[in-house]
Amino acid sequence: MEDQIIIFDTTLRDGEQSPGASLNVYEKLEIAHQLAKLKVDVIEAGFPVSSPQQFEAVKMIAGEVDATIAALSRAKELDIKKAYEAVREAPKQRIHTFSSTSDYHIMGKFGDPRYGTSIQEKRATVLQMSIDAVRYARTFCDDVEFSAEDAGRTDIGYLSEVIEAAIEAGATTVNIPDTTGYTLPEEFANKILELRKRVKNINRAIISVHCHNDLGLAVANSISAVRAGARQVECTINGIGERAGNASLEEFVMALNVRKDILPFHTAIETKEIYNTSRMVSGFTGIIVQPNKAIVGANAFAHESGIHQDGMLKNRETYEIMTPEDVGVQKTKIVLGRHSGRHGLKVRLQELGYQLTEDELNKTYRKFTDLADKKKEVFDDDLRVLMGDQVKKKKEDYVLDYWQINIGTHAIPTATIKMTVKEQIIQESATGDGPVDAVFNAIDRALNTKYKIESYQVRSVTSGRKAMGEVLLRIRNGNKSYNGRGVSTDIIEASAIAYLQAINRLQGDLSNQTDAKQKTTYSNVV
Ligand code: KIV
Ligand code: ZN
């Protein structure tokens, strides 16, 4: 009998902590709906106490999306209250609270003598904080997850003590994160086996793992942990997350599917939704999927050499261990064109994972017909772009209305732009080293800013001369960076849109920080 592995998706929480990625409330909601379609068991929707925007996003997801909705909280009363308040409307709610258990973390975060003077005293403080946090969370909700942050580098004796106490206090899931991506598969499996031996009440909770990918071992470690007895795996779409990211959901799930012969486990995941979800997350976060990425990369099912192609034509299994269709990559491309109707567009968008109100459909249809006039053939990736733009614009302060450029062999590139800035119309012109630079300078002038552009890439969304161009860039402000993505049949326009998206994200973040400082009273839990 195969055991089911619970898939806990943290794309919207740990994934959003990826450098440059920050999603607005509507983008998160759209992704959460798609995650529900993918049939993940638990969606970690955010960290509500960290800002009113995070709170609002978790609350909105909890009110609309059919899955267990989890919210993260430190082991602090205010965090836990906010977490509960944000998820309380979900059909199934979970509070996820955590403490740091490795000596590295304890010394770093609890160095102050009020937490104890020796490491033993500090460990005792963390143990008590963990117990109190779980007990407090249980006063709100029956489903409480406790994580021992940096468990991968935590002394096994102390880790066992904390986990046993957390279960005693009411934790229903105990998570063993390899926060720094330090462990090796066998070592991590032994940690799980050892906990199963040492923790007397371990059978009263589900063991979860949360592996980071600093050594490229996050999926391997998750699989080893499952073989050793873990029954929940925390992962993200495309493996995004802090630093090198988290275990990739698609890789973990497909490893279980393909290697059933030695991995007698299953998940509820609808694998045919994997590709749509991957594209949506990449589009909204602006984080490109590397072409050779397993399962969802552009080359994952491409066969280049003659020998491979010949082998494939004779028998697919010669070089393929799963088919593209298994993960929702369509072989035959569905093409829409200027004669496609509203209904055809709606159906295709639904198949790609987008939910549309009548009003949204009307707006998208207008954009679709504009695009079809320019391009003739509209592919799935073009539709994803249209949808991405629509969701993004719902929450942007700075919107490009119009642009014009003057270039030529002997002309100084000059750009004029018209923008809506918080409902005010602004027009500006500037010159530059080239047309893209001129547009960026005009935007800087309009907003009275100048940001360092850390990276800038252009590529085509689909193939052919009429393909849309996609620009991905990253700007920096202090120690934080922000991604922007723009797509258009013109790459100058795509550049301007991408730059503005990054600026919108930066501004959104700055106003979140201001809101957080002002301690907005968005709590009504007493
Ligand atoms: O990596 C980590 O330890 C985390 C915890 C908050 C679960 O993200
Ligand atoms: Zn993490």
Tab-separated table of N, CA, C and O in Angstrom, residues 381-478:
chain	number	residue	atom	x	y	z
A	381	ASP	N	1.831	31.050	-24.914
A	381	ASP	CA	2.732	31.930	-24.165
A	381	ASP	C	2.358	33.399	-24.346
A	381	ASP	O	2.544	34.208	-23.438
A	382	ASP	N	1.820	33.752	-25.529
A	382	ASP	CA	1.343	35.130	-25.720
A	382	ASP	C	0.159	35.405	-24.788
A	382	ASP	O	0.053	36.480	-24.200
A	383	LEU	N	-0.725	34.419	-24.670
A	383	LEU	CA	-1.900	34.614	-23.801
A	383	LEU	C	-1.469	34.756	-22.347
A	383	LEU	O	-2.011	35.565	-21.592
A	384	ARG	N	-0.470	33.985	-21.959
A	384	ARG	CA	0.027	34.089	-20.572
A	384	ARG	C	0.531	35.511	-20.310
A	384	ARG	O	0.334	36.066	-19.240
A	385	VAL	N	1.181	36.073	-21.309
A	385	VAL	CA	1.695	37.434	-21.169
A	385	VAL	C	0.544	38.420	-21.011
A	385	VAL	O	0.553	39.285	-20.136
A	386	LEU	N	-0.474	38.273	-21.849
A	386	LEU	CA	-1.629	39.184	-21.738
A	386	LEU	C	-2.230	39.121	-20.342
A	386	LEU	O	-2.531	40.139	-19.735
A	387	MET	N	-2.372	37.902	-19.838
A	387	MET	CA	-2.966	37.745	-18.517
A	387	MET	C	-2.081	38.328	-17.432
A	387	MET	O	-2.547	38.966	-16.509
A	388	GLY	N	-0.779	38.085	-17.567
A	388	GLY	CA	0.176	38.601	-16.578
A	388	GLY	C	0.064	40.107	-16.492
A	388	GLY	O	-0.009	40.684	-15.412
A	389	ASP	N	-0.002	40.770	-17.645
A	389	ASP	CA	-0.089	42.224	-17.658
A	389	ASP	C	-1.359	42.695	-16.969
A	389	ASP	O	-1.373	43.663	-16.239
A	390	GLN	N	-2.436	41.972	-17.236
A	390	GLN	CA	-3.702	42.396	-16.663
A	390	GLN	C	-3.707	42.330	-15.139
A	390	GLN	O	-4.119	43.253	-14.463
A	391	VAL	N	-3.204	41.207	-14.624
A	391	VAL	CA	-3.200	41.030	-13.165
A	391	VAL	C	-2.275	42.052	-12.537
A	391	VAL	O	-2.593	42.670	-11.528
A	392	LYS	N	-1.126	42.270	-13.179
A	392	LYS	CA	-0.120	43.190	-12.655
A	392	LYS	C	-0.682	44.608	-12.531
A	392	LYS	O	-0.508	45.274	-11.536
A	393	LYS	N	-1.432	45.047	-13.559
A	393	LYS	CA	-1.874	46.442	-13.607
A	393	LYS	C	-2.894	46.788	-12.539
A	393	LYS	O	-3.111	47.933	-12.234
A	394	LYS	N	-3.506	45.733	-11.956
A	394	LYS	CA	-4.528	46.036	-10.964
A	394	LYS	C	-3.949	46.791	-9.781
A	394	LYS	O	-4.647	47.325	-8.981
A	395	LYS	N	-2.670	46.738	-9.605
A	395	LYS	CA	-2.099	47.293	-8.381
A	395	LYS	C	-0.889	48.165	-8.678
A	395	LYS	O	0.036	48.177	-7.902
A	396	GLU	N	-0.839	48.842	-9.787
A	396	GLU	CA	0.362	49.605	-10.058
A	396	GLU	C	0.119	51.098	-9.997
A	396	GLU	O	-0.876	51.604	-10.501
A	397	ASP	N	1.067	51.797	-9.388
A	397	ASP	CA	0.949	53.246	-9.272
A	397	ASP	C	1.395	53.939	-10.549
A	397	ASP	O	0.902	54.991	-10.903
A	398	TYR	N	2.407	53.359	-11.219
A	398	TYR	CA	2.994	53.999	-12.397
A	398	TYR	C	2.674	53.179	-13.639
A	398	TYR	O	3.076	52.027	-13.743
A	399	VAL	N	1.977	53.785	-14.572
A	399	VAL	CA	1.575	53.054	-15.767
A	399	VAL	C	2.000	53.843	-17.004
A	399	VAL	O	1.815	55.058	-17.077
A	400	LEU	N	2.586	53.140	-17.965
A	400	LEU	CA	3.019	53.788	-19.202
A	400	LEU	C	1.817	53.946	-20.128
A	400	LEU	O	1.131	52.976	-20.438
A	401	ASP	N	1.538	55.188	-20.560
A	401	ASP	CA	0.388	55.406	-21.444
A	401	ASP	C	0.828	55.495	-22.901
A	401	ASP	O	0.106	55.077	-23.807
A	402	TYR	N	1.998	56.094	-23.113
A	402	TYR	CA	2.386	56.404	-24.479
A	402	TYR	C	3.885	56.605	-24.533
A	402	TYR	O	4.489	57.049	-23.558
A	403	TRP	N	4.519	56.244	-25.619
A	403	TRP	CA	5.949	56.532	-25.785
A	403	TRP	C	6.250	56.786	-27.246
A	403	TRP	O	5.539	56.321	-28.142
A	404	GLN	N	7.307	57.543	-27.460
A	404	GLN	CA	7.726	57.805	-28.836
A	404	GLN	C	9.243	57.913	-28.820
A	404	GLN	O	9.829	58.401	-27.850
A	405	ILE	N	9.865	57.449	-29.904
A	405	ILE	CA	11.319	57.450	-29.902
A	405	ILE	C	11.844	57.990	-31.226
A	405	ILE	O	11.246	57.750	-32.272
A	406	ASN	N	12.927	58.731	-31.143
A	406	ASN	CA	13.576	59.255	-32.337
A	406	ASN	C	14.955	58.646	-32.429
A	406	ASN	O	15.793	58.900	-31.557
A	407	ILE	N	15.207	57.863	-33.436
A	407	ILE	CA	16.553	57.295	-33.581
A	407	ILE	C	16.968	57.324	-35.051
A	407	ILE	O	16.133	57.521	-35.936
A	408	GLY	N	18.219	57.105	-35.295
A	408	GLY	CA	18.708	57.078	-36.671
A	408	GLY	C	20.217	57.089	-36.631
A	408	GLY	O	20.806	57.366	-35.571
A	409	THR	N	20.838	56.827	-37.776
A	409	THR	CA	22.295	56.727	-37.793
A	409	THR	C	22.944	57.999	-37.253
A	409	THR	O	23.907	57.939	-36.502
A	410	HIS	N	22.386	59.170	-37.589
A	410	HIS	CA	23.029	60.406	-37.137
A	410	HIS	C	22.204	61.158	-36.096
A	410	HIS	O	22.487	62.313	-35.811
A	411	ALA	N	21.195	60.513	-35.559
A	411	ALA	CA	20.351	61.227	-34.578
A	411	ALA	C	20.741	60.825	-33.158
A	411	ALA	O	21.186	59.703	-32.926
A	412	ILE	N	20.577	61.756	-32.216
A	412	ILE	CA	20.780	61.392	-30.800
A	412	ILE	C	19.486	60.742	-30.336
A	412	ILE	O	18.410	61.355	-30.448
A	413	PRO	N	19.564	59.503	-29.849
A	413	PRO	CA	18.319	58.846	-29.433
A	413	PRO	C	17.563	59.688	-28.403
A	413	PRO	O	18.131	60.094	-27.386
A	414	THR	N	16.315	59.970	-28.704
A	414	THR	CA	15.502	60.812	-27.821
A	414	THR	C	14.149	60.131	-27.603
A	414	THR	O	13.517	59.693	-28.562
A	415	ALA	N	13.754	60.045	-26.339
A	415	ALA	CA	12.468	59.395	-26.028
A	415	ALA	C	11.530	60.380	-25.371
A	415	ALA	O	11.952	61.227	-24.575
A	416	THR	N	10.256	60.266	-25.714
A	416	THR	CA	9.218	61.026	-25.016
A	416	THR	C	8.245	60.003	-24.460
A	416	THR	O	7.863	59.065	-25.162
A	417	ILE	N	7.890	60.161	-23.194
A	417	ILE	CA	6.928	59.224	-22.606
A	417	ILE	C	5.805	59.992	-21.930
A	417	ILE	O	5.991	61.121	-21.462
A	418	LYS	N	4.641	59.340	-21.892
A	418	LYS	CA	3.528	59.891	-21.104
A	418	LYS	C	3.140	58.791	-20.119
A	418	LYS	O	3.000	57.629	-20.526
A	419	MET	N	3.024	59.165	-18.872
A	419	MET	CA	2.726	58.148	-17.861
A	419	MET	C	1.617	58.613	-16.938
A	419	MET	O	1.444	59.813	-16.729
A	420	THR	N	0.905	57.641	-16.363
A	420	THR	CA	-0.020	57.972	-15.281
A	420	THR	C	0.709	57.640	-13.988
A	420	THR	O	1.134	56.499	-13.787
A	421	VAL	N	0.891	58.655	-13.172
A	421	VAL	CA	1.592	58.464	-11.905
A	421	VAL	C	0.600	58.747	-10.788
A	421	VAL	O	0.225	59.895	-10.570
A	422	LYS	N	0.173	57.703	-10.138
A	422	LYS	CA	-0.848	57.833	-9.082
A	422	LYS	C	-1.979	58.744	-9.553
A	422	LYS	O	-2.289	59.764	-8.931
A	423	GLU	N	-2.528	58.427	-10.695
A	423	GLU	CA	-3.672	59.129	-11.305
A	423	GLU	C	-3.355	60.501	-11.886
A	423	GLU	O	-4.233	61.210	-12.341
A	424	GLN	N	-2.090	60.895	-11.898
A	424	GLN	CA	-1.688	62.172	-12.514
A	424	GLN	C	-0.989	61.862	-13.830
A	424	GLN	O	-0.246	60.883	-13.905
A	425	ILE	N	-1.229	62.689	-14.848
A	425	ILE	CA	-0.554	62.436	-16.130
A	425	ILE	C	0.752	63.229	-16.172
A	425	ILE	O	0.748	64.425	-15.897
A	426	ILE	N	1.842	62.565	-16.524
A	426	ILE	CA	3.135	63.259	-16.621
A	426	ILE	C	3.750	62.947	-17.982
A	426	ILE	O	3.712	61.794	-18.441
A	427	GLN	N	4.319	63.979	-18.607
A	427	GLN	CA	5.004	63.760	-19.886
A	427	GLN	C	6.436	64.258	-19.745
A	427	GLN	O	6.675	65.298	-19.150
A	428	GLU	N	7.402	63.485	-20.262
A	428	GLU	CA	8.812	63.882	-20.170
A	428	GLU	C	9.580	63.398	-21.383
A	428	GLU	O	9.186	62.417	-22.022
A	429	SER	N	10.692	64.085	-21.684
A	429	SER	CA	11.578	63.635	-22.771
A	429	SER	C	13.000	63.569	-22.245
A	429	SER	O	13.358	64.302	-21.321
A	430	ALA	N	13.806	62.709	-22.849
A	430	ALA	CA	15.230	62.641	-22.480
A	430	ALA	C	15.999	61.978	-23.610
A	430	ALA	O	15.429	61.258	-24.439
A	431	THR	N	17.297	62.236	-23.630
A	431	THR	CA	18.156	61.558	-24.606
A	431	THR	C	18.873	60.423	-23.887
A	431	THR	O	18.825	60.321	-22.665
A	432	GLY	N	19.562	59.582	-24.670
A	432	GLY	CA	20.313	58.478	-24.055
A	432	GLY	C	21.324	57.920	-25.020
A	432	GLY	O	21.393	58.348	-26.187
A	433	ASP	N	22.121	56.937	-24.538
A	433	ASP	CA	23.135	56.314	-25.405
A	433	ASP	C	22.481	55.495	-26.516
A	433	ASP	O	23.072	55.233	-27.552
A	434	GLY	N	21.314	55.028	-26.255
A	434	GLY	CA	20.564	54.243	-27.244
A	434	GLY	C	19.095	54.430	-26.927
A	434	GLY	O	18.760	55.101	-25.938
A	435	PRO	N	18.187	53.825	-27.688
A	435	PRO	CA	16.758	54.062	-27.447
A	435	PRO	C	16.275	53.577	-26.083
A	435	PRO	O	15.463	54.247	-25.441
A	436	VAL	N	16.818	52.429	-25.624
A	436	VAL	CA	16.353	51.909	-24.326
A	436	VAL	C	16.813	52.852	-23.216
A	436	VAL	O	16.040	53.234	-22.320
A	437	ASP	N	18.067	53.271	-23.312
A	437	ASP	CA	18.603	54.195	-22.308
A	437	ASP	C	17.797	55.498	-22.307
A	437	ASP	O	17.482	56.050	-21.237
A	438	ALA	N	17.426	55.972	-23.498
A	438	ALA	CA	16.660	57.215	-23.580
A	438	ALA	C	15.305	57.063	-22.893
A	438	ALA	O	14.867	57.955	-22.146
A	439	VAL	N	14.650	55.907	-23.093
A	439	VAL	CA	13.342	55.690	-22.451
A	439	VAL	C	13.516	55.630	-20.935
A	439	VAL	O	12.739	56.235	-20.177
A	440	PHE	N	14.550	54.912	-20.478
A	440	PHE	CA	14.779	54.831	-19.026
A	440	PHE	C	15.042	56.229	-18.454
A	440	PHE	O	14.544	56.579	-17.383
A	441	ASN	N	15.815	57.023	-19.185
A	441	ASN	CA	16.111	58.374	-18.686
A	441	ASN	C	14.845	59.226	-18.626
A	441	ASN	O	14.662	60.015	-17.698
A	442	ALA	N	13.973	59.052	-19.614
A	442	ALA	CA	12.725	59.832	-19.607
A	442	ALA	C	11.869	59.426	-18.400
A	442	ALA	O	11.273	60.278	-17.727
A	443	ILE	N	11.843	58.133	-18.112
A	443	ILE	CA	11.058	57.668	-16.942
A	443	ILE	C	11.681	58.223	-15.659
A	443	ILE	O	10.981	58.736	-14.776
A	444	ASP	N	13.018	58.142	-15.570
A	444	ASP	CA	13.704	58.667	-14.378
A	444	ASP	C	13.355	60.139	-14.168
A	444	ASP	O	13.103	60.584	-13.052
A	445	ARG	N	13.347	60.873	-15.282
A	445	ARG	CA	13.045	62.304	-15.185
A	445	ARG	C	11.611	62.515	-14.691
A	445	ARG	O	11.363	63.335	-13.809
A	446	ALA	N	10.697	61.730	-15.242
A	446	ALA	CA	9.287	61.881	-14.849
A	446	ALA	C	9.098	61.575	-13.366
A	446	ALA	O	8.285	62.197	-12.696
A	447	LEU	N	9.866	60.611	-12.867
A	447	LEU	CA	9.662	60.192	-11.471
A	447	LEU	C	10.688	60.787	-10.516
A	447	LEU	O	10.650	60.504	-9.317
A	448	ASN	N	11.624	61.524	-11.118
A	448	ASN	CA	12.680	62.125	-10.303
A	448	ASN	C	13.491	61.060	-9.548
A	448	ASN	O	13.708	61.159	-8.335
A	449	THR	N	13.860	60.017	-10.263
A	449	THR	CA	14.624	58.914	-9.644
A	449	THR	C	15.729	58.486	-10.600
A	449	THR	O	15.744	58.894	-11.772
A	450	LYS	N	16.638	57.649	-10.137
A	450	LYS	CA	17.582	56.989	-11.040
A	450	LYS	C	18.011	55.704	-10.348
A	450	LYS	O	18.627	55.745	-9.285
A	451	TYR	N	17.636	54.576	-10.914
A	451	TYR	CA	17.984	53.305	-10.280
A	451	TYR	C	19.071	52.605	-11.064
A	451	TYR	O	19.115	52.681	-12.290
A	452	LYS	N	19.895	51.868	-10.324
A	452	LYS	CA	20.956	51.089	-10.966
A	452	LYS	C	20.302	49.850	-11.579
A	452	LYS	O	19.528	49.146	-10.909
A	453	ILE	N	20.579	49.612	-12.856
A	453	ILE	CA	20.024	48.411	-13.494
A	453	ILE	C	21.064	47.306	-13.392
A	453	ILE	O	22.140	47.381	-13.975
A	454	GLU	N	20.755	46.293	-12.581
A	454	GLU	CA	21.733	45.225	-12.304
A	454	GLU	C	21.795	44.208	-13.417
A	454	GLU	O	22.837	43.618	-13.675
A	455	SER	N	20.652	43.932	-14.011
A	455	SER	CA	20.687	42.982	-15.124
A	455	SER	C	19.577	43.345	-16.107
A	455	SER	O	18.554	43.922	-15.716
A	456	TYR	N	19.816	43.027	-17.353
A	456	TYR	CA	18.861	43.367	-18.417
A	456	TYR	C	18.963	42.281	-19.486
A	456	TYR	O	20.045	42.004	-19.982
A	457	GLN	N	17.866	41.621	-19.772
A	457	GLN	CA	17.896	40.564	-20.796
A	457	GLN	C	16.699	40.700	-21.721
A	457	GLN	O	15.607	41.026	-21.260
A	458	VAL	N	16.918	40.413	-22.991
A	458	VAL	CA	15.798	40.410	-23.943
A	458	VAL	C	15.736	39.026	-24.576
A	458	VAL	O	16.775	38.440	-24.883
A	459	ARG	N	14.537	38.495	-24.735
A	459	ARG	CA	14.399	37.239	-25.473
A	459	ARG	C	13.003	37.208	-26.102
A	459	ARG	O	12.147	38.031	-25.756
A	460	SER	N	12.777	36.252	-26.982
A	460	SER	CA	11.461	36.244	-27.613
A	460	SER	C	10.551	35.255	-26.899
A	460	SER	O	10.996	34.209	-26.424
A	461	VAL	N	9.264	35.626	-26.794
A	461	VAL	CA	8.306	34.787	-26.067
A	461	VAL	C	7.995	33.527	-26.862
A	461	VAL	O	7.990	32.421	-26.350
A	462	THR	N	7.686	33.707	-28.131
A	462	THR	CA	7.466	32.550	-28.995
A	462	THR	C	8.470	32.691	-30.143
A	462	THR	O	9.314	33.567	-30.108
A	463	SER	N	8.367	31.847	-31.160
A	463	SER	CA	9.367	31.964	-32.220
A	463	SER	C	8.808	32.743	-33.415
A	463	SER	O	7.617	33.045	-33.472
A	464	GLY	N	9.672	33.080	-34.352
A	464	GLY	CA	9.235	33.757	-35.570
A	464	GLY	C	9.464	35.256	-35.528
A	464	GLY	O	9.693	35.832	-34.474
A	465	ARG	N	9.389	35.874	-36.721
A	465	ARG	CA	9.672	37.320	-36.822
A	465	ARG	C	8.673	38.175	-36.072
A	465	ARG	O	8.973	39.268	-35.655
A	466	LYS	N	7.449	37.661	-35.967
A	466	LYS	CA	6.430	38.491	-35.317
A	466	LYS	C	6.309	38.194	-33.821
A	466	LYS	O	5.361	38.618	-33.167
A	467	ALA	N	7.253	37.429	-33.297
A	467	ALA	CA	7.168	37.060	-31.872
A	467	ALA	C	7.233	38.292	-30.989
A	467	ALA	O	7.849	39.299	-31.348
A	468	MET	N	6.607	38.192	-29.834
A	468	MET	CA	6.723	39.292	-28.874
A	468	MET	C	8.085	39.202	-28.193
A	468	MET	O	8.623	38.112	-27.976
A	469	GLY	N	8.629	40.359	-27.837
A	469	GLY	CA	9.910	40.390	-27.127
A	469	GLY	C	9.661	40.523	-25.636
A	469	GLY	O	8.763	41.250	-25.200
A	470	GLU	N	10.426	39.785	-24.864
A	470	GLU	CA	10.281	39.835	-23.416
A	470	GLU	C	11.549	40.448	-22.820
A	470	GLU	O	12.653	40.017	-23.140
A	471	VAL	N	11.377	41.452	-21.982
A	471	VAL	CA	12.528	42.051	-21.311
A	471	VAL	C	12.424	41.732	-19.827
A	471	VAL	O	11.375	41.900	-19.207
A	472	LEU	N	13.517	41.213	-19.273
A	472	LEU	CA	13.586	40.939	-17.835
A	472	LEU	C	14.724	41.752	-17.278
A	472	LEU	O	15.844	41.676	-17.804
A	473	LEU	N	14.449	42.555	-16.296
A	473	LEU	CA	15.535	43.338	-15.718
A	473	LEU	C	15.413	43.373	-14.210
A	473	LEU	O	14.402	42.992	-13.629
A	474	ARG	N	16.493	43.834	-13.596
A	474	ARG	CA	16.505	43.919	-12.136
A	474	ARG	C	17.125	45.244	-11.727
A	474	ARG	O	18.173	45.616	-12.249
A	475	ILE	N	16.428	45.959	-10.836
A	475	ILE	CA	17.003	47.213	-10.337
A	475	ILE	C	17.352	47.049	-8.861
A	475	ILE	O	16.830	46.151	-8.192
A	476	ARG	N	18.213	47.914	-8.391
A	476	ARG	CA	18.636	47.818	-6.983
A	476	ARG	C	18.344	49.117	-6.250
A	476	ARG	O	18.495	50.207	-6.795
A	477	ASN	N	17.896	48.968	-5.009
A	477	ASN	CA	17.750	50.112	-4.127
A	477	ASN	C	18.327	49.688	-2.778
A	477	ASN	O	17.776	48.811	-2.123
A	478	GLY	N	19.463	50.229	-2.404
A	478	GLY	CA	20.112	49.816	-1.146
A	478	GLY	C	20.481	48.351	-1.235
A	478	GLY	O	21.073	47.901	-2.212
